[in-house]
Phi, psi and omega in degrees: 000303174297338161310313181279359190249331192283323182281311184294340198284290163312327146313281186309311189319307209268006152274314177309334210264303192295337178311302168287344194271034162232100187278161189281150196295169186302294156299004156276174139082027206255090169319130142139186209273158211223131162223148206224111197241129156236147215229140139233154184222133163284148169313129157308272206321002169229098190046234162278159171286149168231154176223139167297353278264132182230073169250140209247112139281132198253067143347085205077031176308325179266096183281354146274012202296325181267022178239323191252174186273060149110066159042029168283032152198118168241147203219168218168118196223143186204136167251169121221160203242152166199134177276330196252063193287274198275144190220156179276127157253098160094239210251016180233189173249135154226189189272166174274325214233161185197014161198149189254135253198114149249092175265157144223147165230160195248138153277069196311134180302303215270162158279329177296281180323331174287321186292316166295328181289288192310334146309326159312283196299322174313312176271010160255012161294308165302350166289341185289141166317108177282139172253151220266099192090015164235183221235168151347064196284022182243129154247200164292310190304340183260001181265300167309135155226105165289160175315122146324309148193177209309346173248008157283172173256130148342148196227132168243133151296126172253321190213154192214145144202154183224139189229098170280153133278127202247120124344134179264172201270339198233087128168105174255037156254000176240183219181140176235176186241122176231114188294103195271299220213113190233119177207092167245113238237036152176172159234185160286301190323149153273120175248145165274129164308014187235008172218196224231166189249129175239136207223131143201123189267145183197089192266125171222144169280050178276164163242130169249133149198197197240149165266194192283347185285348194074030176301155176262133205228149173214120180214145178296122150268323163229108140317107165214130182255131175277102168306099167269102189244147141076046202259139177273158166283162193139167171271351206264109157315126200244014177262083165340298184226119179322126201261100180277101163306173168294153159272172173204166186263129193267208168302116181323147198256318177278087187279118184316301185247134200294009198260013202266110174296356196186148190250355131165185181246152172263118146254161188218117152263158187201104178259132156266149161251144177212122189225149153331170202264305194243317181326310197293135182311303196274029190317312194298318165301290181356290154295015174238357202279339186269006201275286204273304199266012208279000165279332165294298173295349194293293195283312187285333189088217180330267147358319170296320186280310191292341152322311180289304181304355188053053160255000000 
């Protein structure tokens, strides 16, 4: 009897023992405060780039983190609208914009963890592969944001994705998404050093404009959800081969009436997830919920998921 208690006692110890001894990665679990950025870009080749902006500060952005296990899930939802998707160059039409840009950046708390991440970052910046008189193509100047004004804090890029949108050459109404470029280089999320940081993107397209009756037309043009696994911290672009959508036909291009200033608006709704690799109570939920819910969560966000989840 007393044997068997000494054998269960010790069965625990060394479940309590395996439990802790997995420390958290270096670059996860990283306080602080968050903005969550969507971007569209003009081609460099008609002149300077421009860029578009929609940005949201998310306080506490993993807003299940006191709901899920030890903050292993952070969520994120961002729109932006544009009126000049297409523009005349000379005699043809094209689109104005040709990448969808998705970022956050963190305003790191403690100062000792900021220095360190940015030392993290400096030698995989320098780690990178060179080509002979030219730099990176990734650098610090695309990592840094400074503060605005004196009492914010400097800002580090944690996560990129560049998504183009590509014209087919004899029609630039109809188009596809082709997922180019993934880089995340610390989180919020808590990751174990013995697992992995897992993301799901999830990009949807509608479009509005009028028909010639001046009708008002609205339609989802694309859907695409990315399943993102097993993703490294880093500087290292993590898409091997650009993740190529289906084409789909985009806003009419050809406006039926000359009094129409504008050929109709894009919205890019755009959600992210970023959850632990094995840990989390909601591993199992997780990948089915924008699957099942996906008009909800696209437009409500947040709010949405925690419904499903019955929080």
């Amino acid at each position: 009897m007393i044997k068997n208690k000494i054998t269960i006692i010790c069965a625990f110890l060394f479940s309590i023992t395996i439990l802790f001894s997995c420390s958290v990665h270096q670059r996860s679990y990283v306080e602080s405060n968050e903005e969550f950025v969507v971007e569209v870009k003009r081609p460099s080749s008609r002149g300077s780039l421009v860029e578009v902006a929609l940005q949201g500060l998310f306080i506490g952005a993993d807003y299940l983190a006191e709901k899920t296990a030890q903050s292993l899930t952070s969520s994120y939802s961002q729109s932006l609208s544009i009126n000049d998707y297409y523009s005349n160059d000379g005699d043809a039409i094209a689109k104005s914009y040709e990448e969808i840009v998705i970022k956050k950046y963190a305003a790191v708390e403690k100062g000792e963890k900021e220095k360190q991440l940015v030392t993290a970052i400096e030698n995989d910046i320098k780690a990178q592969p060179q080509s002979r008189g030219s730099s990176a193509a990734f650098s610090m100047k695309d990592v840094m944001r400074a503060s605005s004004t004196v009492d914010e804090k400097d800002e580090l890029l944690n996560f990129e994705a560049r998504i183009a949108i590509e014209s087919d050459p004899e029609n630039p109404g109809v188009s596809r998404l082709s997922f180019n470029e993934l880089r995340i280089l610390f989180s919020r999320t808590k990751v174990y050093e013995d697992e992995d940081l897992n993301a799901q993107l999830s990009v949807s397209i509608e479009g509005h404009w009028r028909s010639a009756d001046n009708t008002p037309m609205h339609a989802i043009l694309i859907e695409q959800e990315y399943d993102l696994r097993d993703l490294k911290y880093g500087v290292e672009n993590q898409i091997e081969n650009p993740i190529v959508s289906p084409w789909y036909y985009d806003i009419p291009y050809l406006a039926e009436n000359e009094d129409f200033e504008n050929y109709g608006v894009v919205q890019i709704n755009v959600q992210l997830r970023e959850y632990e690799g094995g840990k989390s109570k909601y591993i199992n939920k997780l990948p089915s919920i924008l699957s099942d819910n996906k008009d909800a969560v696209i437009k409500q966000g947040s709010a949405t998921i925690q419904k499903v989840l019955g929080n």
